Amino acid sequence: MIIDGKVISQSLKDAMKIEVDALAEQYGRRPCLMVIIVGNNPASRSYVRGKIKATEYCGFDGHLVELPEDCSEATLLAEIDKLNNDPLVDGILVQLPLPKHISEDKVIAAISAEKDVDGFHPENVARLWLNQHCILPCTPKGIIELLDQAGVEIAGKKAVVIGRSNIVGKPVAKLLLDRNATVTIAHSRTKDLAAVCREADILVAAVGRAKMVTAEYVKPGAAVIDVGINRTEDGKLVGDVDYEAVLPVAGAITPVPGGVGPMTITMLMRNTIECFLNRMNNK
Ligand code: NDP
């Protein structure tokens, strides 16, 4: 089974569009997401375009704030502060990576935790690990949603996550653990990675190395979630999984493009609605 992130995303966005119209009626305004981009990194520009498009599609308020590459850290922090204090703004996203002269840690911590739609603020990260109410990071949240929508059982299964970054590997592992999977986190020092991965009923690859997960990594019938985004020499977008080789072995698999990627943006929309509702109901 191919888990089609595009189709699942589209139906979730269609449902959110209807929900947002109802929220506008009920609360007298629409959820508002502000996206900040610094500089001209082409990949960041393309991601931001996708996010703004989804924002418009779902009927949110909000827009893109563009700052030049040489914008100072102080200017960016002042912009964030302004949005933090704007009662009509529900979600703030600063597109990463930032130019080297700006501290990403400082910027992430400067966004008000209640408007942190990316779920990267230390308070949200801590709350996730403490099992407290929090804003979940979009990619891990999208992965669980994909598994649920595809009908993949998580409870009681063995899951292996390759990658231990703060934005993907570790939070995916935590969410799988919360759903009662038995979870192994593998990384660059893991010995005999293929053997470790072959134990998995659910295998999540979040590495950033084209086609490193071959058929010998996959237990027959396993669900394989490919988070990786890599470019081949001829410019083609590929994941961490050797898709053609793994497809006949896996029970379910996400393609790249069209798997986890669209779900990340869709979960950003979901988080914006959740931030809106938290704020409106805590007034
Ligand atoms: P990081 O570079 O932060 O982390 C990569 C992880 O892979 C590290 O934990 C590293 O191990 C591990 N790793 C590297 N080489 C190997 C190896 N040979 N064997 C086993 N493990 C290895 O990346 P991110 O987590 O930020 O992103 C991972 C991928 O996901 C990237 O391709 C990124 O573009 C993509 N991505 C996709 C998103 C989407 O929406 N689809 C969103 C976010 C990311 P160690 O810790 O030991 O160094």
mmCIF file of C-alpha atoms in Angstrom, residues 14-225:
data_model
loop_
_atom_site.group_PDB
_atom_site.id
_atom_site.type_symbol
_atom_site.label_atom_id
_atom_site.label_comp_id
_atom_site.label_asym_id
_atom_site.label_seq_id
_atom_site.Cartn_x
_atom_site.Cartn_y
_atom_site.Cartn_z
ATOM 1 C CA ASP A 14 -10.781 20.555 2.889
ATOM 2 C CA ALA A 15 -12.192 19.719 6.316
ATOM 3 C CA MET A 16 -10.206 22.573 7.925
ATOM 4 C CA LYS A 17 -11.512 25.036 5.348
ATOM 5 C CA ILE A 18 -15.064 24.247 6.456
ATOM 6 C CA GLU A 19 -14.041 24.337 10.130
ATOM 7 C CA VAL A 20 -12.370 27.759 9.685
ATOM 8 C CA ASP A 21 -15.536 29.236 8.139
ATOM 9 C CA ALA A 22 -17.496 27.976 11.139
ATOM 10 C CA LEU A 23 -14.878 29.413 13.547
ATOM 11 C CA ALA A 24 -15.108 32.783 11.803
ATOM 12 C CA GLU A 25 -18.882 32.768 12.384
ATOM 13 C CA GLN A 26 -18.546 31.687 15.998
ATOM 14 C CA TYR A 27 -15.654 33.929 17.092
ATOM 15 C CA GLY A 28 -15.961 36.852 14.682
ATOM 16 C CA ARG A 29 -12.511 36.382 13.202
ATOM 17 C CA ARG A 30 -10.350 33.810 11.455
ATOM 18 C CA PRO A 31 -7.206 32.082 12.779
ATOM 19 C CA CYS A 32 -4.183 34.177 11.817
ATOM 20 C CA LEU A 33 -0.757 32.762 10.902
ATOM 21 C CA MET A 34 2.234 35.040 10.317
ATOM 22 C CA VAL A 35 5.236 33.597 8.488
ATOM 23 C CA ILE A 36 8.618 35.345 8.635
ATOM 24 C CA ILE A 37 11.368 34.692 6.114
ATOM 25 C CA VAL A 38 14.855 36.193 6.303
ATOM 26 C CA GLY A 39 16.903 36.316 3.103
ATOM 27 C CA ASN A 40 16.630 34.563 -0.226
ATOM 28 C CA ASN A 41 17.463 30.896 0.349
ATOM 29 C CA PRO A 42 15.642 29.256 -2.617
ATOM 30 C CA ALA A 43 14.591 26.129 -0.682
ATOM 31 C CA SER A 44 13.217 28.275 2.175
ATOM 32 C CA ARG A 45 11.369 30.487 -0.326
ATOM 33 C CA SER A 46 9.762 27.423 -1.860
ATOM 34 C CA TYR A 47 8.708 26.003 1.561
ATOM 35 C CA VAL A 48 7.280 29.377 2.564
ATOM 36 C CA ARG A 49 5.287 29.623 -0.674
ATOM 37 C CA GLY A 50 3.699 26.247 0.146
ATOM 38 C CA LYS A 51 2.849 27.406 3.659
ATOM 39 C CA ILE A 52 1.254 30.657 2.492
ATOM 40 C CA LYS A 53 -0.707 28.797 -0.197
ATOM 41 C CA ALA A 54 -2.097 26.400 2.415
ATOM 42 C CA THR A 55 -2.897 29.334 4.730
ATOM 43 C CA GLU A 56 -4.943 30.960 1.969
ATOM 44 C CA TYR A 57 -6.588 27.682 0.995
ATOM 45 C CA CYS A 58 -7.764 27.026 4.552
ATOM 46 C CA GLY A 59 -9.163 30.552 4.818
ATOM 47 C CA PHE A 60 -6.848 31.876 7.520
ATOM 48 C CA ASP A 61 -5.803 35.473 7.965
ATOM 49 C CA GLY A 62 -2.127 36.346 7.963
ATOM 50 C CA HIS A 63 0.684 36.931 5.555
ATOM 51 C CA LEU A 64 4.380 36.701 4.835
ATOM 52 C CA VAL A 65 6.854 39.093 6.496
ATOM 53 C CA GLU A 66 9.988 39.346 4.351
ATOM 54 C CA LEU A 67 13.231 40.556 5.904
ATOM 55 C CA PRO A 68 16.509 41.031 4.024
ATOM 56 C CA GLU A 69 19.479 38.624 4.355
ATOM 57 C CA ASP A 70 21.474 41.269 6.276
ATOM 58 C CA CYS A 71 18.646 41.981 8.734
ATOM 59 C CA SER A 72 20.051 42.147 12.279
ATOM 60 C CA GLU A 73 19.088 39.702 15.007
ATOM 61 C CA ALA A 74 17.650 42.657 16.981
ATOM 62 C CA THR A 75 15.355 43.617 14.075
ATOM 63 C CA LEU A 76 14.060 40.063 13.778
ATOM 64 C CA LEU A 77 13.514 39.797 17.547
ATOM 65 C CA ALA A 78 11.646 43.125 17.523
ATOM 66 C CA GLU A 79 9.396 41.854 14.720
ATOM 67 C CA ILE A 80 8.652 38.685 16.718
ATOM 68 C CA ASP A 81 7.937 40.768 19.818
ATOM 69 C CA LYS A 82 5.460 42.877 17.859
ATOM 70 C CA LEU A 83 3.623 39.755 16.661
ATOM 71 C CA ASN A 84 3.735 38.185 20.154
ATOM 72 C CA ASN A 85 1.898 41.236 21.459
ATOM 73 C CA ASP A 86 -0.626 41.448 18.633
ATOM 74 C CA PRO A 87 -3.893 39.978 19.975
ATOM 75 C CA LEU A 88 -5.074 39.157 16.440
ATOM 76 C CA VAL A 89 -2.077 36.922 15.661
ATOM 77 C CA ASP A 90 -2.467 33.246 16.673
ATOM 78 C CA GLY A 91 0.568 31.615 15.103
ATOM 79 C CA ILE A 92 4.110 32.787 14.341
ATOM 80 C CA LEU A 93 6.544 30.816 12.211
ATOM 81 C CA VAL A 94 10.104 31.830 11.409
ATOM 82 C CA GLN A 95 11.397 29.830 8.450
ATOM 83 C CA LEU A 96 14.663 28.011 9.241
ATOM 84 C CA PRO A 97 17.561 27.981 8.552
ATOM 85 C CA LEU A 98 18.426 31.582 9.408
ATOM 86 C CA PRO A 99 21.512 33.444 8.195
ATOM 87 C CA LYS A 100 24.587 32.546 10.276
ATOM 88 C CA HIS A 101 24.702 35.874 12.152
ATOM 89 C CA ILE A 102 21.307 35.188 13.784
ATOM 90 C CA SER A 103 20.969 32.703 16.651
ATOM 91 C CA GLU A 104 18.218 30.188 15.844
ATOM 92 C CA ASP A 105 17.978 29.181 19.498
ATOM 93 C CA LYS A 106 17.342 32.791 20.530
ATOM 94 C CA VAL A 107 14.740 33.270 17.805
ATOM 95 C CA ILE A 108 12.886 30.043 18.628
ATOM 96 C CA ALA A 109 12.810 30.969 22.320
ATOM 97 C CA ALA A 110 11.606 34.506 21.515
ATOM 98 C CA ILE A 111 8.367 33.297 19.907
ATOM 99 C CA SER A 112 5.606 33.191 22.491
ATOM 100 C CA ALA A 113 5.093 29.486 23.403
ATOM 101 C CA GLU A 114 1.309 29.845 22.868
ATOM 102 C CA LYS A 115 1.891 31.062 19.268
ATOM 103 C CA ASP A 116 4.671 28.576 18.458
ATOM 104 C CA VAL A 117 2.929 26.716 15.600
ATOM 105 C CA ASP A 118 6.142 24.815 14.775
ATOM 106 C CA GLY A 119 6.282 23.315 18.273
ATOM 107 C CA PHE A 120 10.002 24.131 18.576
ATOM 108 C CA HIS A 121 9.880 26.426 21.646
ATOM 109 C CA PRO A 122 11.700 24.855 24.653
ATOM 110 C CA GLU A 123 8.496 25.092 26.693
ATOM 111 C CA ASN A 124 6.559 23.048 24.113
ATOM 112 C CA VAL A 125 9.418 20.540 23.781
ATOM 113 C CA ALA A 126 9.560 20.103 27.579
ATOM 114 C CA ARG A 127 5.785 19.737 27.784
ATOM 115 C CA LEU A 128 5.861 17.024 25.094
ATOM 116 C CA TRP A 129 8.353 14.985 27.134
ATOM 117 C CA LEU A 130 6.399 15.608 30.358
ATOM 118 C CA ASN A 131 3.138 14.408 28.743
ATOM 119 C CA GLN A 132 1.573 17.836 29.248
ATOM 120 C CA HIS A 133 -0.671 19.729 26.848
ATOM 121 C CA CYS A 134 1.552 21.281 24.168
ATOM 122 C CA ILE A 135 1.875 22.239 20.525
ATOM 123 C CA LEU A 136 3.289 19.202 18.719
ATOM 124 C CA PRO A 137 5.984 19.645 16.062
ATOM 125 C CA CYS A 138 4.429 19.394 12.589
ATOM 126 C CA THR A 139 6.449 16.642 10.896
ATOM 127 C CA PRO A 140 6.183 14.125 13.773
ATOM 128 C CA LYS A 141 2.493 14.941 14.194
ATOM 129 C CA GLY A 142 1.979 14.424 10.434
ATOM 130 C CA ILE A 143 3.702 11.034 10.564
ATOM 131 C CA ILE A 144 1.350 9.750 13.276
ATOM 132 C CA GLU A 145 -1.616 11.122 11.313
ATOM 133 C CA LEU A 146 -0.404 9.314 8.165
ATOM 134 C CA LEU A 147 -0.094 6.015 10.053
ATOM 135 C CA ASP A 148 -3.572 6.474 11.533
ATOM 136 C CA GLN A 149 -5.156 7.403 8.221
ATOM 137 C CA ALA A 150 -3.515 4.383 6.562
ATOM 138 C CA GLY A 151 -4.882 2.136 9.310
ATOM 139 C CA VAL A 152 -1.426 1.081 10.529
ATOM 140 C CA GLU A 153 -1.668 -0.285 14.069
ATOM 141 C CA ILE A 154 0.889 1.382 16.376
ATOM 142 C CA ALA A 155 0.137 -0.002 19.850
ATOM 143 C CA GLY A 156 2.197 -3.058 20.724
ATOM 144 C CA LYS A 157 4.321 -2.803 17.556
ATOM 145 C CA LYS A 158 8.076 -2.453 17.289
ATOM 146 C CA ALA A 159 9.104 0.887 15.805
ATOM 147 C CA VAL A 160 12.586 1.928 14.723
ATOM 148 C CA VAL A 161 13.312 5.598 14.069
ATOM 149 C CA ILE A 162 16.572 6.322 12.222
ATOM 150 C CA GLY A 163 17.669 9.817 13.261
ATOM 151 C CA ARG A 164 17.702 11.617 16.603
ATOM 152 C CA SER A 165 17.308 15.290 15.719
ATOM 153 C CA ASN A 166 15.247 17.540 17.975
ATOM 154 C CA ILE A 167 12.798 18.403 15.197
ATOM 155 C CA VAL A 168 12.125 14.958 13.734
ATOM 156 C CA GLY A 169 13.788 11.830 15.165
ATOM 157 C CA LYS A 170 13.326 12.364 18.897
ATOM 158 C CA PRO A 171 9.753 13.746 18.809
ATOM 159 C CA VAL A 172 8.594 11.028 16.363
ATOM 160 C CA ALA A 173 9.995 8.421 18.744
ATOM 161 C CA LYS A 174 8.199 10.067 21.674
ATOM 162 C CA LEU A 175 4.855 10.159 19.842
ATOM 163 C CA LEU A 176 5.196 6.491 18.847
ATOM 164 C CA LEU A 177 6.044 5.649 22.463
ATOM 165 C CA ASP A 178 2.963 7.577 23.618
ATOM 166 C CA ARG A 179 0.919 5.357 21.316
ATOM 167 C CA ASN A 180 2.390 2.302 23.043
ATOM 168 C CA ALA A 181 4.859 1.179 20.404
ATOM 169 C CA THR A 182 8.186 -0.219 21.627
ATOM 170 C CA VAL A 183 10.642 2.229 20.148
ATOM 171 C CA THR A 184 14.316 2.048 19.171
ATOM 172 C CA ILE A 185 16.122 5.221 18.103
ATOM 173 C CA ALA A 186 18.987 4.509 15.688
ATOM 174 C CA HIS A 187 21.660 6.987 14.571
ATOM 175 C CA SER A 188 25.021 7.283 12.854
ATOM 176 C CA ARG A 189 26.781 5.218 15.557
ATOM 177 C CA THR A 190 24.256 2.356 15.526
ATOM 178 C CA LYS A 191 25.991 -0.926 14.782
ATOM 179 C CA ASP A 192 24.468 -3.171 12.110
ATOM 180 C CA LEU A 193 21.711 -0.701 11.299
ATOM 181 C CA ALA A 194 20.118 -3.028 8.735
ATOM 182 C CA ALA A 195 19.626 -5.744 11.371
ATOM 183 C CA VAL A 196 18.166 -3.224 13.842
ATOM 184 C CA CYS A 197 15.759 -1.915 11.191
ATOM 185 C CA ARG A 198 14.676 -5.412 10.119
ATOM 186 C CA GLU A 199 13.117 -5.817 13.588
ATOM 187 C CA ALA A 200 10.716 -2.943 12.906
ATOM 188 C CA ASP A 201 7.004 -3.213 12.185
ATOM 189 C CA ILE A 202 7.160 0.565 11.665
ATOM 190 C CA LEU A 203 10.358 2.030 10.235
ATOM 191 C CA VAL A 204 10.817 5.808 10.122
ATOM 192 C CA ALA A 205 13.840 7.134 8.225
ATOM 193 C CA ALA A 206 14.806 10.734 9.088
ATOM 194 C CA VAL A 207 18.440 10.935 8.053
ATOM 195 C CA GLY A 208 18.971 13.053 4.949
ATOM 196 C CA ARG A 209 20.896 10.465 2.885
ATOM 197 C CA ALA A 210 19.483 9.483 -0.482
ATOM 198 C CA LYS A 211 18.303 5.883 -0.776
ATOM 199 C CA MET A 212 20.231 4.609 2.251
ATOM 200 C CA VAL A 213 17.344 2.376 3.360
ATOM 201 C CA THR A 214 17.448 -0.576 0.992
ATOM 202 C CA ALA A 215 15.273 -3.706 0.906
ATOM 203 C CA GLU A 216 17.608 -5.483 3.358
ATOM 204 C CA TYR A 217 16.614 -2.921 6.058
ATOM 205 C CA VAL A 218 12.934 -3.776 5.824
ATOM 206 C CA LYS A 219 10.985 -6.572 7.475
ATOM 207 C CA PRO A 220 8.411 -7.954 5.013
ATOM 208 C CA GLY A 221 5.081 -6.204 5.603
ATOM 209 C CA ALA A 222 6.534 -3.310 7.639
ATOM 210 C CA ALA A 223 5.199 0.234 7.349
ATOM 211 C CA VAL A 224 8.010 2.455 6.026
ATOM 212 C CA ILE A 225 7.824 6.214 6.560
#
